[in-house]
CSV table of N, CA and C in Angstrom, one decimal:
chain,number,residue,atom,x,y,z
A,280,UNK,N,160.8,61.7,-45.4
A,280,UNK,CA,160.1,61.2,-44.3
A,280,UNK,C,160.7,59.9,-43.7
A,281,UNK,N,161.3,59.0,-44.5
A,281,UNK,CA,161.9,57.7,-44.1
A,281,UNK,C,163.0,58.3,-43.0
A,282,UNK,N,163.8,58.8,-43.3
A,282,UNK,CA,165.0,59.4,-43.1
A,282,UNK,C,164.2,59.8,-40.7
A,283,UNK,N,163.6,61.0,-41.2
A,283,UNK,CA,162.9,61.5,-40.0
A,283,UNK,C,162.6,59.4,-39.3
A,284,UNK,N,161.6,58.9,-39.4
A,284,UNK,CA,161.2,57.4,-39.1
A,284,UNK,C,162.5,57.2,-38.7
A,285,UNK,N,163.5,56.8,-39.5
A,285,UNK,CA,164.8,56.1,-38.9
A,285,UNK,C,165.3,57.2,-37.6
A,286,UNK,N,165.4,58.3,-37.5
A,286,UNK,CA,166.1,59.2,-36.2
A,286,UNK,C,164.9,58.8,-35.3
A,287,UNK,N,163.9,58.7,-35.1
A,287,UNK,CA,162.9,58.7,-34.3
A,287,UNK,C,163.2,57.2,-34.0
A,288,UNK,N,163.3,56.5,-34.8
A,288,UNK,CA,163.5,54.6,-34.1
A,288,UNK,C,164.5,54.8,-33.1
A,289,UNK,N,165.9,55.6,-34.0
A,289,UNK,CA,166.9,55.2,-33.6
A,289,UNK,C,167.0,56.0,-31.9
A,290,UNK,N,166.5,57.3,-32.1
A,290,UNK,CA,165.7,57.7,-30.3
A,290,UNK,C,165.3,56.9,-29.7
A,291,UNK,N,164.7,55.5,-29.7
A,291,UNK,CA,164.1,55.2,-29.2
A,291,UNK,C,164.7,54.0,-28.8
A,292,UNK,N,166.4,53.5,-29.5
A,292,UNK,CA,166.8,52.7,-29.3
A,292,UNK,C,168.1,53.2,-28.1
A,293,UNK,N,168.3,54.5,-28.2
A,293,UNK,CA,169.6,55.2,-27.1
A,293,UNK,C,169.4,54.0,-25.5
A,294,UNK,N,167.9,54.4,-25.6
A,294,UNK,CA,167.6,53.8,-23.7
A,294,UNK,C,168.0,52.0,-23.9
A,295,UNK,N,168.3,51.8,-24.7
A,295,UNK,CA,168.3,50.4,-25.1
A,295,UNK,C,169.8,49.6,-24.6
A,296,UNK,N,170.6,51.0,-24.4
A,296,UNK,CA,172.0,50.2,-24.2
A,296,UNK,C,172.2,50.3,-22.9
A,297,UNK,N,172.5,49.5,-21.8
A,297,UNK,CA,172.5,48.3,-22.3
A,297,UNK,C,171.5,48.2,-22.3
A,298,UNK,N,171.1,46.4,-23.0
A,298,UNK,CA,169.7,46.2,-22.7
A,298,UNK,C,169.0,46.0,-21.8
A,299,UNK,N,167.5,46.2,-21.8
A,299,UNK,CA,166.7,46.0,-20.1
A,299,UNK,C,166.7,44.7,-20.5
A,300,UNK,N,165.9,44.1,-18.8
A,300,UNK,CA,166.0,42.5,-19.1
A,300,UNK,C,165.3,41.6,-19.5
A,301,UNK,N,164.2,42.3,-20.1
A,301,UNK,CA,163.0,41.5,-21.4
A,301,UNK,C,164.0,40.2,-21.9
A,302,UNK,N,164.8,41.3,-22.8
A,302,UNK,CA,165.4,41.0,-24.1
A,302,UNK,C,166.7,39.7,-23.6
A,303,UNK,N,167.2,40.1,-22.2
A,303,UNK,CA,168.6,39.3,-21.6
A,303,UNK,C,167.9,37.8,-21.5
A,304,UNK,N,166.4,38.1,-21.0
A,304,UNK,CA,165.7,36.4,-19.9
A,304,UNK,C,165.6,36.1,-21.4
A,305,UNK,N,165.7,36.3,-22.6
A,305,UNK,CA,164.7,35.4,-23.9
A,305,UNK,C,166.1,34.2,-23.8
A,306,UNK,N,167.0,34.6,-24.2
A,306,UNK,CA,168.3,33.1,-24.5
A,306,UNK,C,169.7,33.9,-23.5
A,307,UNK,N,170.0,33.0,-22.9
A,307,UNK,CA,171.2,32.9,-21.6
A,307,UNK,C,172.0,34.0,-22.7
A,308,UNK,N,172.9,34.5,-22.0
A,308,UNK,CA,174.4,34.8,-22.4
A,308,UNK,C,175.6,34.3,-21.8
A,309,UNK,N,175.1,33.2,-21.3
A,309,UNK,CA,176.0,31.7,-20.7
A,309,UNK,C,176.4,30.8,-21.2
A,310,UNK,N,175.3,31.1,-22.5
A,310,UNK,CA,175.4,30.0,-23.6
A,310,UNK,C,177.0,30.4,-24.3
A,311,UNK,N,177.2,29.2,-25.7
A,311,UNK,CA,178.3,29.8,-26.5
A,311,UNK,C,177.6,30.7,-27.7
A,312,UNK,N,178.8,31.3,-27.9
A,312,UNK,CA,177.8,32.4,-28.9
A,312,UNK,C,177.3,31.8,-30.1
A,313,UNK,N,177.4,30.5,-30.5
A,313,UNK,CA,176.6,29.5,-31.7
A,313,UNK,C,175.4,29.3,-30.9
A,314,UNK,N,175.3,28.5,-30.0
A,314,UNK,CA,174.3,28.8,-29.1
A,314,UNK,C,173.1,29.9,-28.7
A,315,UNK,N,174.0,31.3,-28.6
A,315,UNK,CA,173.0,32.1,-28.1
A,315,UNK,C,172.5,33.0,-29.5
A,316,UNK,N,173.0,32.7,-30.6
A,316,UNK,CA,173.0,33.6,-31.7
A,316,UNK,C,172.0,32.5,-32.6
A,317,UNK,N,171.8,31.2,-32.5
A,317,UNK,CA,170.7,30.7,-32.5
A,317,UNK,C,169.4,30.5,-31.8
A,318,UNK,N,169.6,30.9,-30.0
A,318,UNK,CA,168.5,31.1,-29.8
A,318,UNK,C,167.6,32.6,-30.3
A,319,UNK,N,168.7,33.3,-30.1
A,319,UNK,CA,167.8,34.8,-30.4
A,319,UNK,C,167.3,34.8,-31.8
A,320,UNK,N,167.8,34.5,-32.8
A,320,UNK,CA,166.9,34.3,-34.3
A,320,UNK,C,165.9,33.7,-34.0
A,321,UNK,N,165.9,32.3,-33.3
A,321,UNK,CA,165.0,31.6,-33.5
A,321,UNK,C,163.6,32.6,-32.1
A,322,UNK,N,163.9,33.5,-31.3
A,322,UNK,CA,163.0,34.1,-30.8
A,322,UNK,C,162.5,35.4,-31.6
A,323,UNK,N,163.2,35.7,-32.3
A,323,UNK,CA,163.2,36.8,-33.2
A,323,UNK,C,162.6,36.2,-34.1
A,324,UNK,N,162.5,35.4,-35.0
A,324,UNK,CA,161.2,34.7,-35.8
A,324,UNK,C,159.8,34.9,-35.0
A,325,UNK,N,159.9,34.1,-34.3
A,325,UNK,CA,158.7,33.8,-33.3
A,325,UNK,C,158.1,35.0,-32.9
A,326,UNK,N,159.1,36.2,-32.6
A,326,UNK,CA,158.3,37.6,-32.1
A,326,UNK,C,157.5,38.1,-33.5
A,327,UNK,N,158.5,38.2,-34.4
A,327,UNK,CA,158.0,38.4,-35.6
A,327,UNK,C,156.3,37.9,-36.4
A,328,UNK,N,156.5,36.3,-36.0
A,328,UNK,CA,154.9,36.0,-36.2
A,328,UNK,C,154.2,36.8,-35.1
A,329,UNK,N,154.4,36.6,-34.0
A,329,UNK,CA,153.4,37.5,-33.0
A,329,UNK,C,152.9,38.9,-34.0
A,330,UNK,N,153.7,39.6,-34.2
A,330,UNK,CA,153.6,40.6,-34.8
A,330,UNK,C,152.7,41.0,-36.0
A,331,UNK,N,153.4,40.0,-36.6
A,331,UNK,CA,152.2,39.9,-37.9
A,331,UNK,C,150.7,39.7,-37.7
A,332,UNK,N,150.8,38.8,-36.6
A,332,UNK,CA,149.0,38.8,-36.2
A,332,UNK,C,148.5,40.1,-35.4
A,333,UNK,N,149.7,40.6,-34.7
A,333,UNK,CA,149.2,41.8,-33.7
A,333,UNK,C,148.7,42.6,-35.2
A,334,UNK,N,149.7,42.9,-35.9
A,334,UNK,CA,149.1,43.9,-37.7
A,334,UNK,C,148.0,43.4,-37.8
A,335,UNK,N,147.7,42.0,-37.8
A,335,UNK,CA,146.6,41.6,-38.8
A,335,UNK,C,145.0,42.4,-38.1
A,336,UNK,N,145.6,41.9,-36.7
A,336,UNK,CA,144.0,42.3,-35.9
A,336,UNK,C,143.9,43.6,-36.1
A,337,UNK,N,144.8,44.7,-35.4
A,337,UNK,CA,144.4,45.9,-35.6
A,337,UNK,C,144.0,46.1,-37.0
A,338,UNK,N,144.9,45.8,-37.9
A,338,UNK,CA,143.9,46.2,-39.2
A,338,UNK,C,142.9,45.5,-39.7
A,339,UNK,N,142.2,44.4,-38.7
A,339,UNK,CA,140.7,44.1,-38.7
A,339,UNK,C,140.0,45.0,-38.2
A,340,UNK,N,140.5,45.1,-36.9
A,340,UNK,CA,139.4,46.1,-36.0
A,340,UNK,C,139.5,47.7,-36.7
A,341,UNK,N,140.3,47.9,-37.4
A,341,UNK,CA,140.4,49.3,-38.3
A,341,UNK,C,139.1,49.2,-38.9
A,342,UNK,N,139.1,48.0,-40.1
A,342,UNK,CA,138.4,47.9,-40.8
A,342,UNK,C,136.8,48.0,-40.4
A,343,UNK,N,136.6,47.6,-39.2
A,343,UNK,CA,135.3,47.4,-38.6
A,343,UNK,C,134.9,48.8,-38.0
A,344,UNK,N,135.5,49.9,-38.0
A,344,UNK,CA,135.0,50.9,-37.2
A,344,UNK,C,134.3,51.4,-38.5
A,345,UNK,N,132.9,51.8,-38.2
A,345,UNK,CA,132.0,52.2,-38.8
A,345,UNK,C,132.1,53.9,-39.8
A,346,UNK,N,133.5,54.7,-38.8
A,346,UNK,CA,133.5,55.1,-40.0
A,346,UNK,C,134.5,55.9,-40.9
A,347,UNK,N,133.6,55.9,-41.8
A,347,UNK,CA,134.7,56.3,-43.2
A,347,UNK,C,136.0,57.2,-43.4
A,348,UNK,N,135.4,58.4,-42.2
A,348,UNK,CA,136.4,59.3,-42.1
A,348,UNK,C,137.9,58.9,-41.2
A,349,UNK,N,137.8,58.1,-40.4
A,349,UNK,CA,138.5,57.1,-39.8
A,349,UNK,C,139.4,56.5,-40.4
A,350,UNK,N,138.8,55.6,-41.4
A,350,UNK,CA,139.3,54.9,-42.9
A,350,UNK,C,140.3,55.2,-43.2
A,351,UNK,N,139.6,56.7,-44.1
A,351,UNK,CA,140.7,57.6,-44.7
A,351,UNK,C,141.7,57.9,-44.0
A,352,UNK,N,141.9,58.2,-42.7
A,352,UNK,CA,142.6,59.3,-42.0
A,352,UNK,C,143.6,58.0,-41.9
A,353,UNK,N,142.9,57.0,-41.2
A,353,UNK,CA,143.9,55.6,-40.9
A,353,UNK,C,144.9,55.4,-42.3
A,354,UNK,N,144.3,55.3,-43.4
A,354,UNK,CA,145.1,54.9,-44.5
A,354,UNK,C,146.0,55.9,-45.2
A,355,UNK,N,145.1,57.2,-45.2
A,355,UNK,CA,146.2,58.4,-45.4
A,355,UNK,C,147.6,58.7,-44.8
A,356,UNK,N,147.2,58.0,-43.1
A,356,UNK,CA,148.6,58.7,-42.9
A,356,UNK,C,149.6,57.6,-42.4
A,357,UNK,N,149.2,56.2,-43.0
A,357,UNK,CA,150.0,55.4,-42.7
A,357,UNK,C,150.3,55.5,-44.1
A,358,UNK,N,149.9,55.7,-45.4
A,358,UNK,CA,150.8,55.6,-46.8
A,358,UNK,C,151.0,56.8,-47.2
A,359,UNK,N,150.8,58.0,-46.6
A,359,UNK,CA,151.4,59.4,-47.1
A,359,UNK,C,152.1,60.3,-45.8
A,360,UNK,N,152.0,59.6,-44.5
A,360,UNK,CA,153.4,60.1,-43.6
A,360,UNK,C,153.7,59.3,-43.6
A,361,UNK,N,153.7,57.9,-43.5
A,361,UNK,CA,155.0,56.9,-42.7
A,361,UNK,C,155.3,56.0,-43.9
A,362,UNK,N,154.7,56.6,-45.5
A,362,UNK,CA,155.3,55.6,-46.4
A,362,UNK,C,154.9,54.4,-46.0
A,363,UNK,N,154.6,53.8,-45.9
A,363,UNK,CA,154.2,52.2,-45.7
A,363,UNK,C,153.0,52.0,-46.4
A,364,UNK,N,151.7,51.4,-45.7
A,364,UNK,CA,150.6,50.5,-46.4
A,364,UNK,C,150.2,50.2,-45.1
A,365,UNK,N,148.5,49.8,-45.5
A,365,UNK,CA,147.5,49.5,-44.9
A,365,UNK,C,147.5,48.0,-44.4
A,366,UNK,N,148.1,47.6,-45.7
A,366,UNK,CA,148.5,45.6,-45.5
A,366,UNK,C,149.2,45.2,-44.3
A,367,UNK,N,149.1,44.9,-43.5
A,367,UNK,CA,149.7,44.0,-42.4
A,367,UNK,C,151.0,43.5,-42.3
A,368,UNK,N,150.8,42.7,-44.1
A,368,UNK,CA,152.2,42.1,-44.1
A,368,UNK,C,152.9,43.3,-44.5
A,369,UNK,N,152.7,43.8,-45.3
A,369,UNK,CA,153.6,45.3,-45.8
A,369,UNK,C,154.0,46.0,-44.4
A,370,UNK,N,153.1,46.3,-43.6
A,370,UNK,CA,154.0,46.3,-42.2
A,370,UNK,C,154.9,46.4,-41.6
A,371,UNK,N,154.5,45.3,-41.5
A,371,UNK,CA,155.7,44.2,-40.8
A,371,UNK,C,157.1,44.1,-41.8
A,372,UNK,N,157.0,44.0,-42.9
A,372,UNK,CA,158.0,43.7,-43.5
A,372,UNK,C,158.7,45.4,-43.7
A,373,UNK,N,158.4,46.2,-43.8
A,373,UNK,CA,158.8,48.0,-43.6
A,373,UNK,C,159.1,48.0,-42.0
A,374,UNK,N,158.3,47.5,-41.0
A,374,UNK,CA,159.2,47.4,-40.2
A,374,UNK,C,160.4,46.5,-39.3
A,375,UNK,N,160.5,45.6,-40.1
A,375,UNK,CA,161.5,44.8,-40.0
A,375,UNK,C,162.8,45.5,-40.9
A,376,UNK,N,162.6,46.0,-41.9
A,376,UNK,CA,163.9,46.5,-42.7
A,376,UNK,C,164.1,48.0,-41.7
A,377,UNK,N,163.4,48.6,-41.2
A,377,UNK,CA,164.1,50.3,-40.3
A,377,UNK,C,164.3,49.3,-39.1
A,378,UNK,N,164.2,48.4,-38.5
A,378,UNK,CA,164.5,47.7,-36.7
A,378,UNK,C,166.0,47.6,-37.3
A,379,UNK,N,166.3,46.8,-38.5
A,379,UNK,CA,167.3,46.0,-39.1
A,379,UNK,C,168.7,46.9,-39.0
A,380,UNK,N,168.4,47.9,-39.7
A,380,UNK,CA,169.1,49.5,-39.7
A,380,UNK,C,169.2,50.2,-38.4
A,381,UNK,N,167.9,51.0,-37.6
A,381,UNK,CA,168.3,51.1,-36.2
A,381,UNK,C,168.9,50.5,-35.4
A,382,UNK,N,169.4,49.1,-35.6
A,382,UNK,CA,169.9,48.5,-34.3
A,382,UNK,C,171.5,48.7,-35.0
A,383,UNK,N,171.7,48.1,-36.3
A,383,UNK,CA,172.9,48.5,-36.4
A,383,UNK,C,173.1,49.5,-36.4
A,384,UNK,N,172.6,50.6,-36.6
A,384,UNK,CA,173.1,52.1,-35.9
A,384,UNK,C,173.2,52.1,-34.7
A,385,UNK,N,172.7,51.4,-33.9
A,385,UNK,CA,172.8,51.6,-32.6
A,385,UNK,C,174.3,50.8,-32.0
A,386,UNK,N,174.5,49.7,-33.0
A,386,UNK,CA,175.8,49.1,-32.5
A,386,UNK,C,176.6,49.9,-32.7
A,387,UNK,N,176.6,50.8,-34.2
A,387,UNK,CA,177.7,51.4,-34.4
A,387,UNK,C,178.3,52.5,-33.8
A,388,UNK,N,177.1,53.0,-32.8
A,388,UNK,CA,177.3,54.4,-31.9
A,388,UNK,C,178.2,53.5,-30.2
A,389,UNK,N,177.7,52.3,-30.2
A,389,UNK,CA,178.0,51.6,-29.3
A,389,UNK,C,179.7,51.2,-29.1
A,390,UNK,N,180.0,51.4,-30.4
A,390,UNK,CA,181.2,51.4,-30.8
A,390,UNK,C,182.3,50.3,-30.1
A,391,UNK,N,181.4,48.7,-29.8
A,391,UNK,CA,182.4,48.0,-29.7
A,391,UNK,C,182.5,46.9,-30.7
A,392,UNK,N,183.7,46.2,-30.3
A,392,UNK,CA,183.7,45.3,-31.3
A,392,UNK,C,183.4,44.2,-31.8
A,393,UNK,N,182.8,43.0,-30.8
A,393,UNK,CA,182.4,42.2,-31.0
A,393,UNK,C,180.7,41.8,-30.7
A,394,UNK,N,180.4,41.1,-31.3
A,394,UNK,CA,178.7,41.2,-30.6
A,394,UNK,C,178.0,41.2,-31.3
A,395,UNK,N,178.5,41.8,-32.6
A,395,UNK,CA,177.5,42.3,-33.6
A,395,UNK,C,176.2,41.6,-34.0
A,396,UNK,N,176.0,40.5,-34.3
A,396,UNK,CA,174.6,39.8,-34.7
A,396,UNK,C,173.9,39.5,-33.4
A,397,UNK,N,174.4,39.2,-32.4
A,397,UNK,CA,173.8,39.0,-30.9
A,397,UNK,C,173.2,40.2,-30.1
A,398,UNK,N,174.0,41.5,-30.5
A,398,UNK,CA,173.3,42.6,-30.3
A,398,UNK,C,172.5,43.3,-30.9
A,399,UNK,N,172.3,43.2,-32.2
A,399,UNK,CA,171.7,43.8,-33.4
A,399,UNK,C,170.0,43.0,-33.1
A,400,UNK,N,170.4,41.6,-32.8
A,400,UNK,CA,169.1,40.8,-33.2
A,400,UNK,C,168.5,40.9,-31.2
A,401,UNK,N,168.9,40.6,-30.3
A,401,UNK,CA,168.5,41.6,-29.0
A,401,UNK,C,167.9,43.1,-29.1
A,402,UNK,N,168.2,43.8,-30.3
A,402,UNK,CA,168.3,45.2,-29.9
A,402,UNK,C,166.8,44.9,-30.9
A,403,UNK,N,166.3,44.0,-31.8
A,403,UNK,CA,165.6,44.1,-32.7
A,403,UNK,C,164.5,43.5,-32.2
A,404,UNK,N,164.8,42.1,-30.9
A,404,UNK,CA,163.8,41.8,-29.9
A,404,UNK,C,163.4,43.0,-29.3
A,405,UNK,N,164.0,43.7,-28.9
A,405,UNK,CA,163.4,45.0,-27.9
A,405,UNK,C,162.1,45.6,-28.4
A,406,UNK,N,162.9,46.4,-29.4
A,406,UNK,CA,162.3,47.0,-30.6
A,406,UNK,C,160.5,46.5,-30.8
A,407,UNK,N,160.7,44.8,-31.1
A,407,UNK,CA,159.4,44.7,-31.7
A,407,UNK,C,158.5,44.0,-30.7
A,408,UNK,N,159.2,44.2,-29.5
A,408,UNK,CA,158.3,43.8,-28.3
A,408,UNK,C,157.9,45.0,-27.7
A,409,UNK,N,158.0,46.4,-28.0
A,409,UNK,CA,157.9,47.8,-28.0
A,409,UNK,C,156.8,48.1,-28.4
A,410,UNK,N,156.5,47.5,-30.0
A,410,UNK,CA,155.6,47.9,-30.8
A,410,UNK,C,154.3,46.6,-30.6
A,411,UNK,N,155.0,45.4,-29.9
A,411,UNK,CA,154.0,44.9,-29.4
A,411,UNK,C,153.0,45.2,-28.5
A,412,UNK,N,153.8,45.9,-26.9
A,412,UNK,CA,153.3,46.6,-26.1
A,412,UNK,C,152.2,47.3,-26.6
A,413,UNK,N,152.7,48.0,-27.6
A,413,UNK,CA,151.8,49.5,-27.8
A,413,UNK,C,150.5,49.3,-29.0
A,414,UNK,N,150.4,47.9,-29.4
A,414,UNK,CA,149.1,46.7,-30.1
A,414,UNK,C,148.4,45.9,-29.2
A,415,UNK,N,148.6,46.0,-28.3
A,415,UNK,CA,147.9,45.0,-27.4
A,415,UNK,C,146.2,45.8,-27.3
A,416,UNK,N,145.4,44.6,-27.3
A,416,UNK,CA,144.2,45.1,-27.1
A,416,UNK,C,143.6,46.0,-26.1
């Protein structure tokens, strides 16, 4: 099942190259690349907390839906199809390790040579402003 998850990320990263311009406006590529390979972690943190609260709510508002069968279905098929967990942080942190791997697959199909942590961690903004989109209330 992981394996299936990772080709479906990585589907989803193809449209990614080059990147749209979400991910170009977050830190210049004018800058030097000490420069721009510090801004993007440090926006990649920051997406990251977003995210963790985006997990936290939905799986409040999970919790609050009255009913049971819901529950189950919700928790069944987030820990026996997608392997993961109900926990938020567990989440986040499962999806931070398959973004981590998708993007360098994605560099590696990209097949050039330099870039690598400036693209990887761009390609990982994309990514988790994707699954942000698709948590919004």
């Amino acid at each position: 099942m992981r394996a299936s998850l990772s080709l479906m990320l990585a589907a989803a990263v193809v449209p990614l190259l080059p990147l749209p311009a979400p991910a170009a406006e977050v830190c210049s590529s004018s800058q030097s690349t000490v420069a721009e390979t510090g801004c993007v972690i440090a926006a990649l943190k920051t997406m990251d907390q977003s995210l963790e609260k985006a997990l936290a709510r939905v799986a409040k508002e999970a919790k609050e839906v009255p009913s049971e069968v819901f529950q189950t279905l919700w928790r069944d098929n987030l820990t026996g199809f997608y392997k993961t967990s109900a926990d938020p942080k567990a989440q986040a942190s499962a999806f931070r390790a398959e973004r981590r791997k998708i993007c360098a697959y994605a560099k590696s199909m990209a097949f050039q040579g330099t870039g690598y942590g400036i693209f990887t961690t761009r390609c990982e903004l994309e990514l988790t402003q994707t699954l942000l989109d698709q948590l919004k209330p």
